[in-house]
Tab-separated table of C-alpha atoms in Angstrom:
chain	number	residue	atom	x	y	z
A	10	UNK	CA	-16.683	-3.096	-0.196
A	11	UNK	CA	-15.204	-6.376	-0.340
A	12	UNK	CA	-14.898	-8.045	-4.123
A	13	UNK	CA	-15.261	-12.329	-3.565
A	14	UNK	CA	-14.483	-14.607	-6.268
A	15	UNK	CA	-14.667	-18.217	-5.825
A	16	UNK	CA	-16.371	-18.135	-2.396
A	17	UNK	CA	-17.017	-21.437	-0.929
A	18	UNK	CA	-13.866	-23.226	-3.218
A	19	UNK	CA	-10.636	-22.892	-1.134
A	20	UNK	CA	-8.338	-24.202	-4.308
A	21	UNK	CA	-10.047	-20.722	-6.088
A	22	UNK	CA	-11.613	-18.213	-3.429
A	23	UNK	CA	-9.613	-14.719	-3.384
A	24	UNK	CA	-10.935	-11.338	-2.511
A	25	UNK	CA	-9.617	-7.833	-2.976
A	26	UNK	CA	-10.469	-5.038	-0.186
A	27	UNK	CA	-9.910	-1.412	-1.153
A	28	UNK	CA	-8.173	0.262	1.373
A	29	UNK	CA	-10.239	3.379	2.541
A	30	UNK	CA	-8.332	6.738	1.117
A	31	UNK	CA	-5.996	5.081	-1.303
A	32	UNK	CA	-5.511	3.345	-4.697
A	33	UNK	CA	-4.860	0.113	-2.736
A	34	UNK	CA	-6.235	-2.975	-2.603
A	35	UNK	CA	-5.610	-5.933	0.068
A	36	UNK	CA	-5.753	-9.292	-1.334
A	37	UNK	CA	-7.006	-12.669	0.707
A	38	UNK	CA	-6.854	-16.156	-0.427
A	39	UNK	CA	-5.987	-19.731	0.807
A	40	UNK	CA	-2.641	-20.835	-0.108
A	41	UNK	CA	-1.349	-24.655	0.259
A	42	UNK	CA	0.937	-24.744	2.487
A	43	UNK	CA	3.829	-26.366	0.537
A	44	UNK	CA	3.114	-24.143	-2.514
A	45	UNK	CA	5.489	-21.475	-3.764
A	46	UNK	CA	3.634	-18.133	-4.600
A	47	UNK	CA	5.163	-15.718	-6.392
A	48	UNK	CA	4.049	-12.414	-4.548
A	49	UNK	CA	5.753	-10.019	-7.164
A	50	UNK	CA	3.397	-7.686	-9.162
A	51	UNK	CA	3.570	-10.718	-12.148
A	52	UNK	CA	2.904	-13.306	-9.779
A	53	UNK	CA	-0.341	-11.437	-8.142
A	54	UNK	CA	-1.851	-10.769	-11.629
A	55	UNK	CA	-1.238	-14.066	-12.434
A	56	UNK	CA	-3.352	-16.032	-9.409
A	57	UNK	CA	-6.235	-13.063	-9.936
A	58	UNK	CA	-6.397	-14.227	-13.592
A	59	UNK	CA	-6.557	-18.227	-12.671
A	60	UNK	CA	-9.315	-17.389	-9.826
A	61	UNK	CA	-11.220	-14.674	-11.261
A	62	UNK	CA	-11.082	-15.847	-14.683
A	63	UNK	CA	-11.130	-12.315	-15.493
A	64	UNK	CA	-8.236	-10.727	-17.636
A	65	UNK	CA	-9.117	-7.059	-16.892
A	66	UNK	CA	-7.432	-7.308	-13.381
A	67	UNK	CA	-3.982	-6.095	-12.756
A	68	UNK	CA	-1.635	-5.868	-10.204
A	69	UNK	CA	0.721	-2.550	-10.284
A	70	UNK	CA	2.849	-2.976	-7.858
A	71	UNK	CA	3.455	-4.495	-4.312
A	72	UNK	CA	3.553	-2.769	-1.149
């Protein structure tokens, strides 16, 4: 089951997929283009906090 924030609004829209028989989760979400994104556990927490609003979300690590 899919989890959509921000659907419709490509500065905010991410979503988070659990991958079937693991603790993973794949995350989607428009990027600009000429934007640097910090894709280190820190970085991923980060832009799931300023899109979800939500503080209870947290990236582990990055695989």
């Amino acid at each position: 089951m899919w989890h959509r924030f921000g659907e419709g609004d490509m500065q905010r829209q991410i979503s988070a997929c659990p991958l079937a028989g693991t603790d993973l989760f794949q995350l989607q979400g428009p990027i600009p283009l000429e934007s640097d994104i910090d894709l280190s556990a820190e970085g991923l927490t980060a832009l799931l906090r300023e899109r979800t609003g939500r503080d209870d979300l947290l990236v582990h690590s990055v695989s």
